[in-house]
Amino acid sequence: MIRGVGVPSIEATRAKIEEAKSSHTLPVPQGWKILIAMPVLEEKTTGGGIILPNQTKNAEEVAANIGYVVSMGPDCYTDMNRYASGPWCKVGDWIIMRSYSGSRFTIGGHEFRLINEDTVEAVIEDPSGFTRA
């Protein structure tokens, strides 16, 4: 893995989400599923500014473990025995989740995933400093 590969672009990700919302109907998560938008990755490495080949970008996108919460199913975090301290995330949060998790699909050329509620590992404020290790 090249150092600095897989750095999410917040602005580009939000633009892709809005584009997908305006031109397509986004799926509505059911049960305890969460709809995640996968981040748009920077075109260059952070250290040396090397332009990344598509194959490298695609591999990083598949393995990505950071996502943006677009919507949540009606049963997310309703089990008070399991989630006594409350929901682990909310719509609009950037999260860290398990790599390769969820059902992957694209809408308008942008990747989304449906993940289980317990796949969320952490909430982060700014994903731009994070890369997959």
mmCIF file with all atom_site columns, C-alpha atoms in Angstrom:
data_model
loop_
_atom_site.group_PDB
_atom_site.id
_atom_site.type_symbol
_atom_site.label_atom_id
_atom_site.label_alt_id
_atom_site.label_comp_id
_atom_site.label_asym_id
_atom_site.label_entity_id
_atom_site.label_seq_id
_atom_site.pdbx_PDB_ins_code
_atom_site.Cartn_x
_atom_site.Cartn_y
_atom_site.Cartn_z
_atom_site.occupancy
_atom_site.B_iso_or_equiv
_atom_site.pdbx_formal_charge
_atom_site.auth_seq_id
_atom_site.auth_comp_id
_atom_site.auth_asym_id
_atom_site.auth_atom_id
_atom_site.pdbx_PDB_model_num
ATOM 1   C CA . MET A 1 1   ? 0.000   0.000  0.000   1.00 0.00 ? 1   MET A CA 1
ATOM 2   C CA . ILE A 1 2   ? 1.277   3.447  -0.908  1.00 0.00 ? 2   ILE A CA 1
ATOM 3   C CA . ARG A 1 3   ? 1.402   5.875  2.017   1.00 0.00 ? 3   ARG A CA 1
ATOM 4   C CA . GLY A 1 4   ? -1.356  8.489  1.814   1.00 0.00 ? 4   GLY A CA 1
ATOM 5   C CA . VAL A 1 5   ? -3.605  6.448  -0.492  1.00 0.00 ? 5   VAL A CA 1
ATOM 6   C CA . GLY A 1 6   ? -7.299  6.387  0.268   1.00 0.00 ? 6   GLY A CA 1
ATOM 7   C CA . VAL A 1 7   ? -7.683  9.852  1.783   1.00 0.00 ? 7   VAL A CA 1
ATOM 8   C CA . PRO A 1 8   ? -11.378 10.817 1.617   1.00 0.00 ? 8   PRO A CA 1
ATOM 9   C CA . SER A 1 9   ? -12.470 14.095 0.063   1.00 0.00 ? 9   SER A CA 1
ATOM 10  C CA . ILE A 1 10  ? -15.345 15.487 2.150   1.00 0.00 ? 10  ILE A CA 1
ATOM 11  C CA . GLU A 1 11  ? -16.560 18.012 -0.422  1.00 0.00 ? 11  GLU A CA 1
ATOM 12  C CA . ALA A 1 12  ? -16.430 15.560 -3.343  1.00 0.00 ? 12  ALA A CA 1
ATOM 13  C CA . THR A 1 13  ? -18.275 12.918 -1.297  1.00 0.00 ? 13  THR A CA 1
ATOM 14  C CA . ARG A 1 14  ? -21.069 15.309 -0.321  1.00 0.00 ? 14  ARG A CA 1
ATOM 15  C CA . ALA A 1 15  ? -21.400 16.454 -3.945  1.00 0.00 ? 15  ALA A CA 1
ATOM 16  C CA . LYS A 1 16  ? -21.699 12.834 -5.135  1.00 0.00 ? 16  LYS A CA 1
ATOM 17  C CA . ILE A 1 17  ? -24.380 12.116 -2.508  1.00 0.00 ? 17  ILE A CA 1
ATOM 18  C CA . GLU A 1 18  ? -26.411 15.146 -3.596  1.00 0.00 ? 18  GLU A CA 1
ATOM 19  C CA . GLU A 1 19  ? -25.998 14.163 -7.253  1.00 0.00 ? 19  GLU A CA 1
ATOM 20  C CA . ALA A 1 20  ? -27.208 10.629 -6.505  1.00 0.00 ? 20  ALA A CA 1
ATOM 21  C CA . LYS A 1 21  ? -30.174 11.950 -4.495  1.00 0.00 ? 21  LYS A CA 1
ATOM 22  C CA . SER A 1 22  ? -31.248 14.356 -7.238  1.00 0.00 ? 22  SER A CA 1
ATOM 23  C CA . SER A 1 23  ? -30.914 11.980 -10.183 1.00 0.00 ? 23  SER A CA 1
ATOM 24  C CA . HIS A 1 24  ? -31.858 8.628  -8.622  1.00 0.00 ? 24  HIS A CA 1
ATOM 25  C CA . THR A 1 25  ? -34.027 7.209  -5.917  1.00 0.00 ? 25  THR A CA 1
ATOM 26  C CA . LEU A 1 26  ? -31.824 6.095  -3.051  1.00 0.00 ? 26  LEU A CA 1
ATOM 27  C CA . PRO A 1 27  ? -32.780 2.800  -1.425  1.00 0.00 ? 27  PRO A CA 1
ATOM 28  C CA . VAL A 1 28  ? -34.582 3.014  1.899   1.00 0.00 ? 28  VAL A CA 1
ATOM 29  C CA . PRO A 1 29  ? -32.830 0.841  4.499   1.00 0.00 ? 29  PRO A CA 1
ATOM 30  C CA . GLN A 1 30  ? -35.072 -1.669 6.229   1.00 0.00 ? 30  GLN A CA 1
ATOM 31  C CA . GLY A 1 31  ? -34.853 -3.101 9.726   1.00 0.00 ? 31  GLY A CA 1
ATOM 32  C CA . TRP A 1 32  ? -31.493 -2.470 11.350  1.00 0.00 ? 32  TRP A CA 1
ATOM 33  C CA . LYS A 1 33  ? -29.641 -1.567 8.137   1.00 0.00 ? 33  LYS A CA 1
ATOM 34  C CA . ILE A 1 34  ? -27.757 1.719  7.572   1.00 0.00 ? 34  ILE A CA 1
ATOM 35  C CA . LEU A 1 35  ? -27.233 3.288  4.141   1.00 0.00 ? 35  LEU A CA 1
ATOM 36  C CA . ILE A 1 36  ? -23.619 4.439  3.832   1.00 0.00 ? 36  ILE A CA 1
ATOM 37  C CA . ALA A 1 37  ? -22.085 6.580  1.083   1.00 0.00 ? 37  ALA A CA 1
ATOM 38  C CA . MET A 1 38  ? -18.510 5.579  0.452   1.00 0.00 ? 38  MET A CA 1
ATOM 39  C CA . PRO A 1 39  ? -16.079 8.490  0.278   1.00 0.00 ? 39  PRO A CA 1
ATOM 40  C CA . VAL A 1 40  ? -14.688 9.852  -2.943  1.00 0.00 ? 40  VAL A CA 1
ATOM 41  C CA . LEU A 1 41  ? -10.934 9.378  -2.616  1.00 0.00 ? 41  LEU A CA 1
ATOM 42  C CA . GLU A 1 42  ? -8.346  12.001 -3.485  1.00 0.00 ? 42  GLU A CA 1
ATOM 43  C CA . GLU A 1 43  ? -6.711  11.561 -6.898  1.00 0.00 ? 43  GLU A CA 1
ATOM 44  C CA . LYS A 1 44  ? -3.172  11.941 -5.502  1.00 0.00 ? 44  LYS A CA 1
ATOM 45  C CA . THR A 1 45  ? -1.166  10.624 -2.561  1.00 0.00 ? 45  THR A CA 1
ATOM 46  C CA . THR A 1 46  ? -0.844  12.979 0.404   1.00 0.00 ? 46  THR A CA 1
ATOM 47  C CA . GLY A 1 47  ? 2.937   12.822 0.698   1.00 0.00 ? 47  GLY A CA 1
ATOM 48  C CA . GLY A 1 48  ? 4.360   13.162 -2.782  1.00 0.00 ? 48  GLY A CA 1
ATOM 49  C CA . GLY A 1 49  ? 1.348   14.110 -4.870  1.00 0.00 ? 49  GLY A CA 1
ATOM 50  C CA . ILE A 1 50  ? 1.586   10.990 -7.025  1.00 0.00 ? 50  ILE A CA 1
ATOM 51  C CA . ILE A 1 51  ? -1.462  10.556 -9.270  1.00 0.00 ? 51  ILE A CA 1
ATOM 52  C CA . LEU A 1 52  ? -3.035  7.216  -8.434  1.00 0.00 ? 52  LEU A CA 1
ATOM 53  C CA . PRO A 1 53  ? -3.810  4.651  -11.145 1.00 0.00 ? 53  PRO A CA 1
ATOM 54  C CA . ASN A 1 54  ? -7.475  3.584  -11.360 1.00 0.00 ? 54  ASN A CA 1
ATOM 55  C CA . GLN A 1 55  ? -6.609  0.042  -10.249 1.00 0.00 ? 55  GLN A CA 1
ATOM 56  C CA . THR A 1 56  ? -5.076  1.344  -7.001  1.00 0.00 ? 56  THR A CA 1
ATOM 57  C CA . LYS A 1 57  ? -8.022  3.680  -6.354  1.00 0.00 ? 57  LYS A CA 1
ATOM 58  C CA . ASN A 1 58  ? -10.513 0.864  -6.996  1.00 0.00 ? 58  ASN A CA 1
ATOM 59  C CA . ALA A 1 59  ? -8.714  -1.482 -4.599  1.00 0.00 ? 59  ALA A CA 1
ATOM 60  C CA . GLU A 1 60  ? -8.740  1.201  -1.895  1.00 0.00 ? 60  GLU A CA 1
ATOM 61  C CA . GLU A 1 61  ? -12.422 1.968  -2.460  1.00 0.00 ? 61  GLU A CA 1
ATOM 62  C CA . VAL A 1 62  ? -13.394 -1.700 -2.072  1.00 0.00 ? 62  VAL A CA 1
ATOM 63  C CA . ALA A 1 63  ? -11.403 -2.004 1.166   1.00 0.00 ? 63  ALA A CA 1
ATOM 64  C CA . ALA A 1 64  ? -12.496 1.387  2.531   1.00 0.00 ? 64  ALA A CA 1
ATOM 65  C CA . ASN A 1 65  ? -13.528 1.446  6.165   1.00 0.00 ? 65  ASN A CA 1
ATOM 66  C CA . ILE A 1 66  ? -14.810 5.032  6.367   1.00 0.00 ? 66  ILE A CA 1
ATOM 67  C CA . GLY A 1 67  ? -18.282 6.062  5.255   1.00 0.00 ? 67  GLY A CA 1
ATOM 68  C CA . TYR A 1 68  ? -20.972 8.722  5.535   1.00 0.00 ? 68  TYR A CA 1
ATOM 69  C CA . VAL A 1 69  ? -24.330 7.837  7.118   1.00 0.00 ? 69  VAL A CA 1
ATOM 70  C CA . VAL A 1 70  ? -27.063 8.752  4.611   1.00 0.00 ? 70  VAL A CA 1
ATOM 71  C CA . SER A 1 71  ? -30.089 7.094  6.230   1.00 0.00 ? 71  SER A CA 1
ATOM 72  C CA . MET A 1 72  ? -31.052 4.455  8.771   1.00 0.00 ? 72  MET A CA 1
ATOM 73  C CA . GLY A 1 73  ? -33.685 1.745  8.921   1.00 0.00 ? 73  GLY A CA 1
ATOM 74  C CA . PRO A 1 74  ? -36.554 2.121  11.398  1.00 0.00 ? 74  PRO A CA 1
ATOM 75  C CA . ASP A 1 75  ? -35.221 -0.556 13.748  1.00 0.00 ? 75  ASP A CA 1
ATOM 76  C CA . CYS A 1 76  ? -31.665 0.815  14.085  1.00 0.00 ? 76  CYS A CA 1
ATOM 77  C CA . TYR A 1 77  ? -30.525 0.995  17.687  1.00 0.00 ? 77  TYR A CA 1
ATOM 78  C CA . THR A 1 78  ? -33.992 0.334  19.116  1.00 0.00 ? 78  THR A CA 1
ATOM 79  C CA . ASP A 1 79  ? -32.897 -2.658 21.220  1.00 0.00 ? 79  ASP A CA 1
ATOM 80  C CA . MET A 1 80  ? -32.307 -0.890 24.540  1.00 0.00 ? 80  MET A CA 1
ATOM 81  C CA . ASN A 1 81  ? -30.752 -4.020 26.071  1.00 0.00 ? 81  ASN A CA 1
ATOM 82  C CA . ARG A 1 82  ? -28.065 -4.063 23.389  1.00 0.00 ? 82  ARG A CA 1
ATOM 83  C CA . TYR A 1 83  ? -27.693 -0.277 22.968  1.00 0.00 ? 83  TYR A CA 1
ATOM 84  C CA . ALA A 1 84  ? -28.319 0.948  26.517  1.00 0.00 ? 84  ALA A CA 1
ATOM 85  C CA . SER A 1 85  ? -26.173 4.048  25.972  1.00 0.00 ? 85  SER A CA 1
ATOM 86  C CA . GLY A 1 86  ? -28.082 4.959  22.813  1.00 0.00 ? 86  GLY A CA 1
ATOM 87  C CA . PRO A 1 87  ? -27.363 4.918  19.069  1.00 0.00 ? 87  PRO A CA 1
ATOM 88  C CA . TRP A 1 88  ? -23.774 4.508  17.933  1.00 0.00 ? 88  TRP A CA 1
ATOM 89  C CA . CYS A 1 89  ? -24.234 7.020  15.076  1.00 0.00 ? 89  CYS A CA 1
ATOM 90  C CA . LYS A 1 90  ? -26.797 9.257  13.367  1.00 0.00 ? 90  LYS A CA 1
ATOM 91  C CA . VAL A 1 91  ? -27.567 10.488 9.864   1.00 0.00 ? 91  VAL A CA 1
ATOM 92  C CA . GLY A 1 92  ? -24.830 12.885 8.760   1.00 0.00 ? 92  GLY A CA 1
ATOM 93  C CA . ASP A 1 93  ? -22.028 11.217 10.751  1.00 0.00 ? 93  ASP A CA 1
ATOM 94  C CA . TRP A 1 94  ? -18.772 9.996  9.285   1.00 0.00 ? 94  TRP A CA 1
ATOM 95  C CA . ILE A 1 95  ? -18.055 6.544  10.658  1.00 0.00 ? 95  ILE A CA 1
ATOM 96  C CA . ILE A 1 96  ? -15.349 3.921  10.795  1.00 0.00 ? 96  ILE A CA 1
ATOM 97  C CA . MET A 1 97  ? -16.710 0.471  9.980   1.00 0.00 ? 97  MET A CA 1
ATOM 98  C CA . ARG A 1 98  ? -15.256 -2.927 9.270   1.00 0.00 ? 98  ARG A CA 1
ATOM 99  C CA . SER A 1 99  ? -13.473 -3.165 5.919   1.00 0.00 ? 99  SER A CA 1
ATOM 100 C CA . TYR A 1 100 ? -15.279 -5.090 3.166   1.00 0.00 ? 100 TYR A CA 1
ATOM 101 C CA . SER A 1 101 ? -18.558 -4.917 5.096   1.00 0.00 ? 101 SER A CA 1
ATOM 102 C CA . GLY A 1 102 ? -22.071 -4.582 3.789   1.00 0.00 ? 102 GLY A CA 1
ATOM 103 C CA . SER A 1 103 ? -23.863 -5.003 0.502   1.00 0.00 ? 103 SER A CA 1
ATOM 104 C CA . ARG A 1 104 ? -22.034 -2.922 -2.119  1.00 0.00 ? 104 ARG A CA 1
ATOM 105 C CA . PHE A 1 105 ? -23.804 -1.198 -5.023  1.00 0.00 ? 105 PHE A CA 1
ATOM 106 C CA . THR A 1 106 ? -23.418 1.903  -7.162  1.00 0.00 ? 106 THR A CA 1
ATOM 107 C CA . ILE A 1 107 ? -25.853 4.685  -8.003  1.00 0.00 ? 107 ILE A CA 1
ATOM 108 C CA . GLY A 1 108 ? -24.826 7.150  -10.662 1.00 0.00 ? 108 GLY A CA 1
ATOM 109 C CA . GLY A 1 109 ? -21.282 5.815  -10.554 1.00 0.00 ? 109 GLY A CA 1
ATOM 110 C CA . HIS A 1 110 ? -20.915 6.321  -6.792  1.00 0.00 ? 110 HIS A CA 1
ATOM 111 C CA . GLU A 1 111 ? -20.571 3.453  -4.326  1.00 0.00 ? 111 GLU A CA 1
ATOM 112 C CA . PHE A 1 112 ? -23.001 2.976  -1.462  1.00 0.00 ? 112 PHE A CA 1
ATOM 113 C CA . ARG A 1 113 ? -23.306 0.158  1.065   1.00 0.00 ? 113 ARG A CA 1
ATOM 114 C CA . LEU A 1 114 ? -25.991 -1.224 3.308   1.00 0.00 ? 114 LEU A CA 1
ATOM 115 C CA . ILE A 1 115 ? -24.414 -2.283 6.599   1.00 0.00 ? 115 ILE A CA 1
ATOM 116 C CA . ASN A 1 116 ? -25.737 -3.729 9.850   1.00 0.00 ? 116 ASN A CA 1
ATOM 117 C CA . GLU A 1 117 ? -26.052 -1.319 12.768  1.00 0.00 ? 117 GLU A CA 1
ATOM 118 C CA . ASP A 1 118 ? -23.424 -3.200 14.782  1.00 0.00 ? 118 ASP A CA 1
ATOM 119 C CA . THR A 1 119 ? -20.840 -2.786 12.009  1.00 0.00 ? 119 THR A CA 1
ATOM 120 C CA . VAL A 1 120 ? -20.207 0.806  13.127  1.00 0.00 ? 120 VAL A CA 1
ATOM 121 C CA . GLU A 1 121 ? -16.945 0.926  15.074  1.00 0.00 ? 121 GLU A CA 1
ATOM 122 C CA . ALA A 1 122 ? -16.570 4.682  15.731  1.00 0.00 ? 122 ALA A CA 1
ATOM 123 C CA . VAL A 1 123 ? -17.806 8.133  14.755  1.00 0.00 ? 123 VAL A CA 1
ATOM 124 C CA . ILE A 1 124 ? -15.238 10.622 13.459  1.00 0.00 ? 124 ILE A CA 1
ATOM 125 C CA . GLU A 1 125 ? -15.592 14.343 12.964  1.00 0.00 ? 125 GLU A CA 1
ATOM 126 C CA . ASP A 1 126 ? -13.276 14.848 9.979   1.00 0.00 ? 126 ASP A CA 1
ATOM 127 C CA . PRO A 1 127 ? -12.417 11.850 7.778   1.00 0.00 ? 127 PRO A CA 1
ATOM 128 C CA . SER A 1 128 ? -9.854  13.734 5.692   1.00 0.00 ? 128 SER A CA 1
ATOM 129 C CA . GLY A 1 129 ? -7.001  12.758 8.006   1.00 0.00 ? 129 GLY A CA 1
ATOM 130 C CA . PHE A 1 130 ? -7.811  9.053  7.974   1.00 0.00 ? 130 PHE A CA 1
ATOM 131 C CA . THR A 1 131 ? -6.457  6.331  5.715   1.00 0.00 ? 131 THR A CA 1
ATOM 132 C CA . ARG A 1 132 ? -6.775  2.581  5.890   1.00 0.00 ? 132 ARG A CA 1
ATOM 133 C CA . ALA A 1 133 ? -3.771  0.957  7.598   1.00 0.00 ? 133 ALA A CA 1
#
